């Protein structure tokens, strides 16, 4: 997890409220990713970024938005949280040779 | 798009035995295949990877083999230890610059002392 932090690490929120998760890196890597991990589904890509202000959708992007205004920060926003978005969220950073390194995760519970 | 299947979903071995986890992929253009280890409550950790121009790669007790013709790759752990107990994920990335990994659903490995 060196070089990647996620905040908050745990969060409980109510249905319908907005939530923002933050990923911060100190490695100066170009690529950053947001995944969610659910039992039986493994890791699924939500959104990714290939540079400042350059983002694209992943496999499960509905209900999520992202922003990257600085190389080191990648934000994931749930505009209006739903119970189906209860999950563990992982941020990852990627190198130009495809290696991806994951952060410690954020456990989000939507009640 | 790419699809990665991983087997078995659970694997239990005795300490000192070998463990093998297998993955198949669908996109013949895929060229990068990493393996991750995830311990309880932690993020996945990259433990070994292999690229399409190599058939086998070793790092101490772990090795990965790649069969491009059959489109499958395997993780081999020898002399297993209790600390090898974890969930292991394989992944593949298709050629074309998308840099998007597609993951298998994971294998829970238990090493019994």
JSON list of C-alpha atoms in Angstrom, two decimals:
[
{"chain": "A", "resi": 1, "resn": "UNK", "atom": "CA", "xyz": [0.00, 0.00, 0.00]},
{"chain": "A", "resi": 2, "resn": "UNK", "atom": "CA", "xyz": [3.02, 2.24, 0.07]},
{"chain": "A", "resi": 3, "resn": "UNK", "atom": "CA", "xyz": [2.40, 5.46, -1.80]},
{"chain": "A", "resi": 4, "resn": "UNK", "atom": "CA", "xyz": [-1.38, 5.12, -1.93]},
{"chain": "A", "resi": 5, "resn": "UNK", "atom": "CA", "xyz": [-3.82, 6.27, 0.71]},
{"chain": "A", "resi": 6, "resn": "UNK", "atom": "CA", "xyz": [-7.58, 6.21, 0.75]},
{"chain": "A", "resi": 7, "resn": "UNK", "atom": "CA", "xyz": [-9.92, 8.26, 2.89]},
{"chain": "A", "resi": 8, "resn": "UNK", "atom": "CA", "xyz": [-12.09, 7.66, 4.70]},
{"chain": "A", "resi": 9, "resn": "UNK", "atom": "CA", "xyz": [-11.30, 4.02, 5.52]},
{"chain": "A", "resi": 10, "resn": "UNK", "atom": "CA", "xyz": [-14.81, 3.39, 6.79]},
{"chain": "A", "resi": 11, "resn": "UNK", "atom": "CA", "xyz": [-18.05, 5.24, 6.22]},
{"chain": "A", "resi": 12, "resn": "UNK", "atom": "CA", "xyz": [-21.69, 4.70, 7.02]},
{"chain": "A", "resi": 13, "resn": "UNK", "atom": "CA", "xyz": [-24.19, 6.89, 5.21]},
{"chain": "A", "resi": 14, "resn": "UNK", "atom": "CA", "xyz": [-27.88, 7.04, 4.51]},
{"chain": "A", "resi": 15, "resn": "UNK", "atom": "CA", "xyz": [-29.63, 6.34, 1.24]},
{"chain": "A", "resi": 16, "resn": "UNK", "atom": "CA", "xyz": [-29.88, 9.42, -0.94]},
{"chain": "A", "resi": 17, "resn": "UNK", "atom": "CA", "xyz": [-26.89, 11.29, 0.48]},
{"chain": "A", "resi": 18, "resn": "UNK", "atom": "CA", "xyz": [-23.85, 12.22, -1.61]},
{"chain": "A", "resi": 19, "resn": "UNK", "atom": "CA", "xyz": [-20.55, 10.56, -0.75]},
{"chain": "A", "resi": 20, "resn": "UNK", "atom": "CA", "xyz": [-17.02, 11.30, -1.92]},
{"chain": "A", "resi": 21, "resn": "UNK", "atom": "CA", "xyz": [-14.10, 8.93, -1.54]},
{"chain": "A", "resi": 22, "resn": "UNK", "atom": "CA", "xyz": [-10.56, 10.15, -1.98]},
{"chain": "A", "resi": 23, "resn": "UNK", "atom": "CA", "xyz": [-7.50, 8.41, -3.33]},
{"chain": "A", "resi": 24, "resn": "UNK", "atom": "CA", "xyz": [-4.09, 10.02, -2.95]},
{"chain": "A", "resi": 25, "resn": "UNK", "atom": "CA", "xyz": [-0.79, 8.84, -4.42]},
{"chain": "A", "resi": 26, "resn": "UNK", "atom": "CA", "xyz": [2.78, 9.96, -3.92]},
{"chain": "A", "resi": 27, "resn": "UNK", "atom": "CA", "xyz": [4.21, 7.92, -6.83]},
{"chain": "A", "resi": 28, "resn": "UNK", "atom": "CA", "xyz": [3.39, 10.37, -9.63]},
{"chain": "A", "resi": 29, "resn": "UNK", "atom": "CA", "xyz": [1.87, 7.63, -11.77]},
{"chain": "A", "resi": 30, "resn": "UNK", "atom": "CA", "xyz": [-0.27, 8.59, -14.72]},
{"chain": "A", "resi": 31, "resn": "UNK", "atom": "CA", "xyz": [-3.00, 5.97, -14.33]},
{"chain": "A", "resi": 32, "resn": "UNK", "atom": "CA", "xyz": [-5.46, 5.71, -11.46]},
{"chain": "A", "resi": 33, "resn": "UNK", "atom": "CA", "xyz": [-8.43, 3.39, -11.01]},
{"chain": "A", "resi": 34, "resn": "UNK", "atom": "CA", "xyz": [-11.46, 2.88, -8.81]},
{"chain": "A", "resi": 35, "resn": "UNK", "atom": "CA", "xyz": [-12.75, -0.66, -8.22]},
{"chain": "A", "resi": 36, "resn": "UNK", "atom": "CA", "xyz": [-15.48, -2.10, -6.09]},
{"chain": "A", "resi": 37, "resn": "UNK", "atom": "CA", "xyz": [-15.24, -5.54, -4.51]},
{"chain": "A", "resi": 38, "resn": "UNK", "atom": "CA", "xyz": [-18.31, -7.60, -3.68]},
{"chain": "A", "resi": 39, "resn": "UNK", "atom": "CA", "xyz": [-18.68, -11.26, -2.70]},
{"chain": "A", "resi": 40, "resn": "UNK", "atom": "CA", "xyz": [-19.09, -13.43, -5.78]},
{"chain": "A", "resi": 41, "resn": "UNK", "atom": "CA", "xyz": [-18.08, -10.64, -8.17]},
{"chain": "A", "resi": 42, "resn": "UNK", "atom": "CA", "xyz": [-14.41, -10.14, -7.48]},
{"chain": "A", "resi": 43, "resn": "UNK", "atom": "CA", "xyz": [-12.97, -6.76, -8.44]},
{"chain": "A", "resi": 44, "resn": "UNK", "atom": "CA", "xyz": [-14.90, -4.66, -10.92]},
{"chain": "A", "resi": 45, "resn": "UNK", "atom": "CA", "xyz": [-13.68, -1.44, -12.49]},
{"chain": "A", "resi": 46, "resn": "UNK", "atom": "CA", "xyz": [-15.85, 1.63, -11.88]},
{"chain": "A", "resi": 47, "resn": "UNK", "atom": "CA", "xyz": [-13.85, 4.44, -13.53]},
{"chain": "A", "resi": 48, "resn": "UNK", "atom": "CA", "xyz": [-10.27, 5.10, -14.41]},
{"chain": "A", "resi": 49, "resn": "UNK", "atom": "CA", "xyz": [-8.06, 8.03, -15.26]},
{"chain": "A", "resi": 50, "resn": "UNK", "atom": "CA", "xyz": [-5.18, 8.25, -17.71]},
{"chain": "A", "resi": 51, "resn": "UNK", "atom": "CA", "xyz": [-4.14, 11.78, -16.80]},
{"chain": "A", "resi": 52, "resn": "UNK", "atom": "CA", "xyz": [-5.26, 15.00, -15.17]},
{"chain": "A", "resi": 53, "resn": "UNK", "atom": "CA", "xyz": [-8.85, 15.67, -16.24]},
{"chain": "A", "resi": 54, "resn": "UNK", "atom": "CA", "xyz": [-8.80, 12.54, -18.44]},
{"chain": "A", "resi": 55, "resn": "UNK", "atom": "CA", "xyz": [-11.20, 9.89, -17.23]},
{"chain": "A", "resi": 56, "resn": "UNK", "atom": "CA", "xyz": [-13.27, 7.07, -18.68]},
{"chain": "A", "resi": 57, "resn": "UNK", "atom": "CA", "xyz": [-15.95, 4.64, -17.60]},
{"chain": "A", "resi": 58, "resn": "UNK", "atom": "CA", "xyz": [-15.39, 1.11, -16.46]},
{"chain": "A", "resi": 59, "resn": "UNK", "atom": "CA", "xyz": [-17.61, -1.93, -16.21]},
{"chain": "A", "resi": 60, "resn": "UNK", "atom": "CA", "xyz": [-19.91, -0.66, -13.42]},
{"chain": "A", "resi": 61, "resn": "UNK", "atom": "CA", "xyz": [-19.95, 3.14, -13.73]},
{"chain": "A", "resi": 62, "resn": "UNK", "atom": "CA", "xyz": [-23.68, 3.85, -13.33]},
{"chain": "A", "resi": 63, "resn": "UNK", "atom": "CA", "xyz": [-24.32, 5.99, -10.25]},
{"chain": "A", "resi": 64, "resn": "UNK", "atom": "CA", "xyz": [-20.69, 7.05, -9.92]},
{"chain": "A", "resi": 65, "resn": "UNK", "atom": "CA", "xyz": [-18.66, 10.01, -11.11]},
{"chain": "A", "resi": 66, "resn": "UNK", "atom": "CA", "xyz": [-14.97, 10.82, -10.79]},
{"chain": "A", "resi": 67, "resn": "UNK", "atom": "CA", "xyz": [-12.68, 13.79, -10.98]},
{"chain": "A", "resi": 68, "resn": "UNK", "atom": "CA", "xyz": [-8.95, 14.24, -11.24]},
{"chain": "A", "resi": 69, "resn": "UNK", "atom": "CA", "xyz": [-7.73, 17.80, -10.97]},
{"chain": "A", "resi": 70, "resn": "UNK", "atom": "CA", "xyz": [-4.20, 16.89, -9.82]},
{"chain": "A", "resi": 71, "resn": "UNK", "atom": "CA", "xyz": [-1.93, 13.96, -10.65]},
{"chain": "A", "resi": 72, "resn": "UNK", "atom": "CA", "xyz": [-1.93, 12.78, -7.04]},
{"chain": "A", "resi": 73, "resn": "UNK", "atom": "CA", "xyz": [-5.68, 12.83, -6.32]},
{"chain": "A", "resi": 74, "resn": "UNK", "atom": "CA", "xyz": [-8.54, 10.83, -7.79]},
{"chain": "A", "resi": 75, "resn": "UNK", "atom": "CA", "xyz": [-12.00, 11.35, -6.30]},
{"chain": "A", "resi": 76, "resn": "UNK", "atom": "CA", "xyz": [-14.97, 9.00, -6.56]},
{"chain": "A", "resi": 77, "resn": "UNK", "atom": "CA", "xyz": [-18.42, 10.48, -5.95]},
{"chain": "A", "resi": 78, "resn": "UNK", "atom": "CA", "xyz": [-21.70, 8.73, -5.37]},
{"chain": "A", "resi": 79, "resn": "UNK", "atom": "CA", "xyz": [-24.19, 11.44, -6.23]},
{"chain": "A", "resi": 80, "resn": "UNK", "atom": "CA", "xyz": [-27.05, 9.82, -4.34]},
{"chain": "A", "resi": 81, "resn": "UNK", "atom": "CA", "xyz": [-26.01, 6.70, -2.47]},
{"chain": "A", "resi": 82, "resn": "UNK", "atom": "CA", "xyz": [-28.11, 3.54, -2.72]},
{"chain": "A", "resi": 83, "resn": "UNK", "atom": "CA", "xyz": [-27.96, 0.30, -0.74]},
{"chain": "A", "resi": 84, "resn": "UNK", "atom": "CA", "xyz": [-26.60, -1.49, -3.82]},
{"chain": "A", "resi": 85, "resn": "UNK", "atom": "CA", "xyz": [-23.49, 0.67, -3.50]},
{"chain": "A", "resi": 86, "resn": "UNK", "atom": "CA", "xyz": [-22.61, -0.84, -0.16]},
{"chain": "A", "resi": 87, "resn": "UNK", "atom": "CA", "xyz": [-19.22, -2.34, -0.94]},
{"chain": "A", "resi": 88, "resn": "UNK", "atom": "CA", "xyz": [-15.49, -2.16, -0.39]},
{"chain": "A", "resi": 89, "resn": "UNK", "atom": "CA", "xyz": [-13.90, 0.38, -2.71]},
{"chain": "A", "resi": 90, "resn": "UNK", "atom": "CA", "xyz": [-10.28, 0.12, -3.81]},
{"chain": "A", "resi": 91, "resn": "UNK", "atom": "CA", "xyz": [-8.18, 2.68, -5.56]},
{"chain": "A", "resi": 92, "resn": "UNK", "atom": "CA", "xyz": [-5.21, 1.56, -7.64]},
{"chain": "A", "resi": 93, "resn": "UNK", "atom": "CA", "xyz": [-2.37, 3.31, -9.41]},
{"chain": "A", "resi": 94, "resn": "UNK", "atom": "CA", "xyz": [-0.93, 2.04, -12.65]},
{"chain": "A", "resi": 95, "resn": "UNK", "atom": "CA", "xyz": [2.43, 2.18, -14.36]},
{"chain": "A", "resi": 96, "resn": "UNK", "atom": "CA", "xyz": [3.13, 2.54, -18.06]},
{"chain": "A", "resi": 97, "resn": "UNK", "atom": "CA", "xyz": [4.02, -1.17, -18.14]},
{"chain": "A", "resi": 98, "resn": "UNK", "atom": "CA", "xyz": [0.61, -2.22, -16.81]},
{"chain": "A", "resi": 99, "resn": "UNK", "atom": "CA", "xyz": [1.41, -3.02, -13.18]},
{"chain": "A", "resi": 100, "resn": "UNK", "atom": "CA", "xyz": [-1.33, -1.87, -10.82]},
{"chain": "A", "resi": 101, "resn": "UNK", "atom": "CA", "xyz": [-0.87, -1.30, -7.10]},
{"chain": "A", "resi": 102, "resn": "UNK", "atom": "CA", "xyz": [-3.82, -1.11, -4.75]},
{"chain": "A", "resi": 103, "resn": "UNK", "atom": "CA", "xyz": [-4.64, 1.05, -1.77]},
{"chain": "A", "resi": 104, "resn": "UNK", "atom": "CA", "xyz": [-5.96, -0.27, 1.56]},
{"chain": "A", "resi": 105, "resn": "UNK", "atom": "CA", "xyz": [-9.64, 0.17, 0.65]},
{"chain": "A", "resi": 106, "resn": "UNK", "atom": "CA", "xyz": [-12.70, 2.01, 1.95]},
{"chain": "A", "resi": 107, "resn": "UNK", "atom": "CA", "xyz": [-15.59, 0.09, 3.43]},
{"chain": "A", "resi": 108, "resn": "UNK", "atom": "CA", "xyz": [-18.82, 1.92, 2.62]},
{"chain": "A", "resi": 109, "resn": "UNK", "atom": "CA", "xyz": [-22.16, 1.01, 4.13]},
{"chain": "A", "resi": 110, "resn": "UNK", "atom": "CA", "xyz": [-25.34, 2.64, 2.82]},
{"chain": "A", "resi": 111, "resn": "UNK", "atom": "CA", "xyz": [-28.29, 2.23, 5.20]},
{"chain": "B", "resi": 1, "resn": "UNK", "atom": "CA", "xyz": [-14.27, -7.88, -24.45]},
{"chain": "B", "resi": 2, "resn": "UNK", "atom": "CA", "xyz": [-11.94, -9.90, -22.27]},
{"chain": "B", "resi": 3, "resn": "UNK", "atom": "CA", "xyz": [-13.34, -12.56, -19.94]},
{"chain": "B", "resi": 4, "resn": "UNK", "atom": "CA", "xyz": [-11.23, -14.28, -17.28]},
{"chain": "B", "resi": 5, "resn": "UNK", "atom": "CA", "xyz": [-12.31, -17.46, -15.54]},
{"chain": "B", "resi": 6, "resn": "UNK", "atom": "CA", "xyz": [-10.52, -18.76, -12.46]},
{"chain": "B", "resi": 7, "resn": "UNK", "atom": "CA", "xyz": [-10.55, -22.22, -10.86]},
{"chain": "B", "resi": 8, "resn": "UNK", "atom": "CA", "xyz": [-10.94, -23.52, -8.27]},
{"chain": "B", "resi": 9, "resn": "UNK", "atom": "CA", "xyz": [-12.89, -21.07, -6.16]},
{"chain": "B", "resi": 10, "resn": "UNK", "atom": "CA", "xyz": [-11.59, -22.67, -2.97]},
{"chain": "B", "resi": 11, "resn": "UNK", "atom": "CA", "xyz": [-8.47, -24.75, -2.37]},
{"chain": "B", "resi": 12, "resn": "UNK", "atom": "CA", "xyz": [-7.30, -26.41, 0.82]},
{"chain": "B", "resi": 13, "resn": "UNK", "atom": "CA", "xyz": [-3.83, -27.93, 1.13]},
{"chain": "B", "resi": 14, "resn": "UNK", "atom": "CA", "xyz": [-1.56, -29.24, 3.85]},
{"chain": "B", "resi": 15, "resn": "UNK", "atom": "CA", "xyz": [1.45, -27.22, 4.85]},
{"chain": "B", "resi": 16, "resn": "UNK", "atom": "CA", "xyz": [4.38, -28.16, 2.64]},
{"chain": "B", "resi": 17, "resn": "UNK", "atom": "CA", "xyz": [2.24, -29.29, -0.29]},
{"chain": "B", "resi": 18, "resn": "UNK", "atom": "CA", "xyz": [1.99, -27.44, -3.60]},
{"chain": "B", "resi": 19, "resn": "UNK", "atom": "CA", "xyz": [-0.99, -25.38, -4.73]},
{"chain": "B", "resi": 20, "resn": "UNK", "atom": "CA", "xyz": [-2.03, -24.64, -8.30]},
{"chain": "B", "resi": 21, "resn": "UNK", "atom": "CA", "xyz": [-4.61, -22.10, -9.44]},
{"chain": "B", "resi": 22, "resn": "UNK", "atom": "CA", "xyz": [-5.65, -21.88, -13.08]},
{"chain": "B", "resi": 23, "resn": "UNK", "atom": "CA", "xyz": [-7.13, -19.09, -15.18]},
{"chain": "B", "resi": 24, "resn": "UNK", "atom": "CA", "xyz": [-8.37, -18.96, -18.74]},
{"chain": "B", "resi": 25, "resn": "UNK", "atom": "CA", "xyz": [-8.86, -15.85, -20.83]},
{"chain": "B", "resi": 26, "resn": "UNK", "atom": "CA", "xyz": [-10.83, -15.16, -23.97]},
{"chain": "B", "resi": 27, "resn": "UNK", "atom": "CA", "xyz": [-8.97, -12.39, -25.80]},
{"chain": "B", "resi": 28, "resn": "UNK", "atom": "CA", "xyz": [-6.05, -13.84, -27.74]},
{"chain": "B", "resi": 29, "resn": "UNK", "atom": "CA", "xyz": [-4.53, -10.35, -27.94]},
{"chain": "B", "resi": 30, "resn": "UNK", "atom": "CA", "xyz": [-4.10, -10.12, -24.16]},
{"chain": "B", "resi": 31, "resn": "UNK", "atom": "CA", "xyz": [-0.45, -9.65, -23.29]},
{"chain": "B", "resi": 32, "resn": "UNK", "atom": "CA", "xyz": [-0.11, -9.07, -19.54]},
{"chain": "B", "resi": 33, "resn": "UNK", "atom": "CA", "xyz": [-1.18, -11.46, -16.78]},
{"chain": "B", "resi": 34, "resn": "UNK", "atom": "CA", "xyz": [-0.69, -10.50, -13.11]},
{"chain": "B", "resi": 35, "resn": "UNK", "atom": "CA", "xyz": [-1.51, -12.41, -9.95]},
{"chain": "B", "resi": 36, "resn": "UNK", "atom": "CA", "xyz": [-2.64, -10.74, -6.75]},
{"chain": "B", "resi": 37, "resn": "UNK", "atom": "CA", "xyz": [-2.78, -11.96, -3.16]},
{"chain": "B", "resi": 38, "resn": "UNK", "atom": "CA", "xyz": [-5.38, -10.45, -0.85]},
{"chain": "B", "resi": 39, "resn": "UNK", "atom": "CA", "xyz": [-5.26, -10.98, 2.87]},
{"chain": "B", "resi": 40, "resn": "UNK", "atom": "CA", "xyz": [-8.30, -10.34, 5.02]},
{"chain": "B", "resi": 41, "resn": "UNK", "atom": "CA", "xyz": [-9.04, -6.65, 5.40]},
{"chain": "B", "resi": 42, "resn": "UNK", "atom": "CA", "xyz": [-6.29, -5.54, 3.01]},
{"chain": "B", "resi": 43, "resn": "UNK", "atom": "CA", "xyz": [-5.96, -4.44, -0.57]},
{"chain": "B", "resi": 44, "resn": "UNK", "atom": "CA", "xyz": [-4.78, -6.85, -3.27]},
{"chain": "B", "resi": 45, "resn": "UNK", "atom": "CA", "xyz": [-1.00, -7.15, -3.49]},
{"chain": "B", "resi": 46, "resn": "UNK", "atom": "CA", "xyz": [0.76, -7.82, -6.79]},
{"chain": "B", "resi": 47, "resn": "UNK", "atom": "CA", "xyz": [2.89, -10.94, -6.24]},
{"chain": "B", "resi": 48, "resn": "UNK", "atom": "CA", "xyz": [3.98, -11.96, -9.72]},
{"chain": "B", "resi": 49, "resn": "UNK", "atom": "CA", "xyz": [3.16, -11.22, -13.34]},
{"chain": "B", "resi": 50, "resn": "UNK", "atom": "CA", "xyz": [3.97, -12.60, -16.77]},
{"chain": "B", "resi": 51, "resn": "UNK", "atom": "CA", "xyz": [3.93, -11.10, -20.23]},
{"chain": "B", "resi": 52, "resn": "UNK", "atom": "CA", "xyz": [2.97, -12.80, -23.45]},
{"chain": "B", "resi": 53, "resn": "UNK", "atom": "CA", "xyz": [6.54, -13.15, -24.71]},
{"chain": "B", "resi": 54, "resn": "UNK", "atom": "CA", "xyz": [7.47, -15.41, -21.75]},
{"chain": "B", "resi": 55, "resn": "UNK", "atom": "CA", "xyz": [6.29, -18.94, -20.96]},
{"chain": "B", "resi": 56, "resn": "UNK", "atom": "CA", "xyz": [7.27, -19.18, -17.31]},
{"chain": "B", "resi": 57, "resn": "UNK", "atom": "CA", "xyz": [8.44, -16.92, -14.51]},
{"chain": "B", "resi": 58, "resn": "UNK", "atom": "CA", "xyz": [9.61, -17.84, -11.01]},
{"chain": "B", "resi": 59, "resn": "UNK", "atom": "CA", "xyz": [10.12, -15.91, -7.80]},
{"chain": "B", "resi": 60, "resn": "UNK", "atom": "CA", "xyz": [11.25, -18.08, -4.90]},
{"chain": "B", "resi": 61, "resn": "UNK", "atom": "CA", "xyz": [8.31, -20.38, -4.05]},
{"chain": "B", "resi": 62, "resn": "UNK", "atom": "CA", "xyz": [5.88, -18.98, -6.60]},
{"chain": "B", "resi": 63, "resn": "UNK", "atom": "CA", "xyz": [5.83, -19.42, -10.34]},
{"chain": "B", "resi": 64, "resn": "UNK", "atom": "CA", "xyz": [3.49, -18.56, -13.16]},
{"chain": "B", "resi": 65, "resn": "UNK", "atom": "CA", "xyz": [3.15, -20.38, -16.46]},
{"chain": "B", "resi": 66, "resn": "UNK", "atom": "CA", "xyz": [1.47, -19.14, -19.61]},
{"chain": "B", "resi": 67, "resn": "UNK", "atom": "CA", "xyz": [0.10, -21.17, -22.51]},
{"chain": "B", "resi": 68, "resn": "UNK", "atom": "CA", "xyz": [-0.87, -18.69, -25.22]},
{"chain": "B", "resi": 69, "resn": "UNK", "atom": "CA", "xyz": [-2.18, -21.36, -27.58]},
{"chain": "B", "resi": 70, "resn": "UNK", "atom": "CA", "xyz": [-4.64, -22.68, -25.03]},
{"chain": "B", "resi": 71, "resn": "UNK", "atom": "CA", "xyz": [-5.20, -19.20, -23.54]},
{"chain": "B", "resi": 72, "resn": "UNK", "atom": "CA", "xyz": [-4.58, -20.17, -19.97]},
{"chain": "B", "resi": 73, "resn": "UNK", "atom": "CA", "xyz": [-2.12, -19.31, -17.24]},
{"chain": "B", "resi": 74, "resn": "UNK", "atom": "CA", "xyz": [-1.48, -20.81, -13.83]},
{"chain": "B", "resi": 75, "resn": "UNK", "atom": "CA", "xyz": [-0.05, -19.86, -10.45]},
{"chain": "B", "resi": 76, "resn": "UNK", "atom": "CA", "xyz": [2.08, -22.47, -8.69]},
{"chain": "B", "resi": 77, "resn": "UNK", "atom": "CA", "xyz": [3.00, -22.18, -5.03]},
{"chain": "B", "resi": 78, "resn": "UNK", "atom": "CA", "xyz": [5.45, -24.77, -3.70]},
{"chain": "B", "resi": 79, "resn": "UNK", "atom": "CA", "xyz": [6.20, -25.68, -0.08]},
{"chain": "B", "resi": 80, "resn": "UNK", "atom": "CA", "xyz": [3.10, -23.87, 1.09]},
{"chain": "B", "resi": 81, "resn": "UNK", "atom": "CA", "xyz": [3.07, -22.19, 4.49]},
{"chain": "B", "resi": 82, "resn": "UNK", "atom": "CA", "xyz": [0.15, -21.01, 6.66]},
{"chain": "B", "resi": 83, "resn": "UNK", "atom": "CA", "xyz": [0.95, -17.40, 5.74]},
{"chain": "B", "resi": 84, "resn": "UNK", "atom": "CA", "xyz": [0.16, -18.26, 2.11]},
{"chain": "B", "resi": 85, "resn": "UNK", "atom": "CA", "xyz": [-3.50, -18.52, 3.16]},
{"chain": "B", "resi": 86, "resn": "UNK", "atom": "CA", "xyz": [-5.34, -15.73, 1.34]},
{"chain": "B", "resi": 87, "resn": "UNK", "atom": "CA", "xyz": [-7.53, -15.03, -1.67]},
{"chain": "B", "resi": 88, "resn": "UNK", "atom": "CA", "xyz": [-5.65, -15.05, -4.96]},
{"chain": "B", "resi": 89, "resn": "UNK", "atom": "CA", "xyz": [-6.83, -13.23, -8.07]},
{"chain": "B", "resi": 90, "resn": "UNK", "atom": "CA", "xyz": [-5.64, -13.59, -11.63]},
{"chain": "B", "resi": 91, "resn": "UNK", "atom": "CA", "xyz": [-6.14, -10.87, -14.22]},
{"chain": "B", "resi": 92, "resn": "UNK", "atom": "CA", "xyz": [-5.50, -10.11, -17.85]},
{"chain": "B", "resi": 93, "resn": "UNK", "atom": "CA", "xyz": [-5.11, -6.95, -19.88]},
{"chain": "B", "resi": 94, "resn": "UNK", "atom": "CA", "xyz": [-5.93, -6.94, -23.56]},
{"chain": "B", "resi": 95, "resn": "UNK", "atom": "CA", "xyz": [-3.56, -5.40, -26.04]},
{"chain": "B", "resi": 96, "resn": "UNK", "atom": "CA", "xyz": [-4.58, -2.02, -27.34]},
{"chain": "B", "resi": 97, "resn": "UNK", "atom": "CA", "xyz": [-3.59, 0.43, -24.64]},
{"chain": "B", "resi": 98, "resn": "UNK", "atom": "CA", "xyz": [-6.70, 0.32, -22.52]},
{"chain": "B", "resi": 99, "resn": "UNK", "atom": "CA", "xyz": [-4.65, -0.44, -19.37]},
{"chain": "B", "resi": 100, "resn": "UNK", "atom": "CA", "xyz": [-7.78, -1.95, -17.88]},
{"chain": "B", "resi": 101, "resn": "UNK", "atom": "CA", "xyz": [-7.32, -5.18, -15.98]},
{"chain": "B", "resi": 102, "resn": "UNK", "atom": "CA", "xyz": [-10.05, -7.81, -16.09]},
{"chain": "B", "resi": 103, "resn": "UNK", "atom": "CA", "xyz": [-10.03, -9.99, -12.97]},
{"chain": "B", "resi": 104, "resn": "UNK", "atom": "CA", "xyz": [-11.00, -13.54, -12.24]},
{"chain": "B", "resi": 105, "resn": "UNK", "atom": "CA", "xyz": [-13.37, -14.06, -9.32]},
{"chain": "B", "resi": 106, "resn": "UNK", "atom": "CA", "xyz": [-10.69, -15.30, -6.95]},
{"chain": "B", "resi": 107, "resn": "UNK", "atom": "CA", "xyz": [-9.50, -18.47, -5.22]},
{"chain": "B", "resi": 108, "resn": "UNK", "atom": "CA", "xyz": [-9.55, -18.78, -1.45]},
{"chain": "B", "resi": 109, "resn": "UNK", "atom": "CA", "xyz": [-6.45, -20.77, -0.49]},
{"chain": "B", "resi": 110, "resn": "UNK", "atom": "CA", "xyz": [-6.25, -22.32, 2.95]},
{"chain": "B", "resi": 111, "resn": "UNK", "atom": "CA", "xyz": [-2.99, -23.89, 4.10]},
{"chain": "B", "resi": 112, "resn": "UNK", "atom": "CA", "xyz": [-3.56, -26.22, 7.04]},
{"chain": "B", "resi": 113, "resn": "UNK", "atom": "CA", "xyz": [-0.70, -26.58, 9.55]}
]
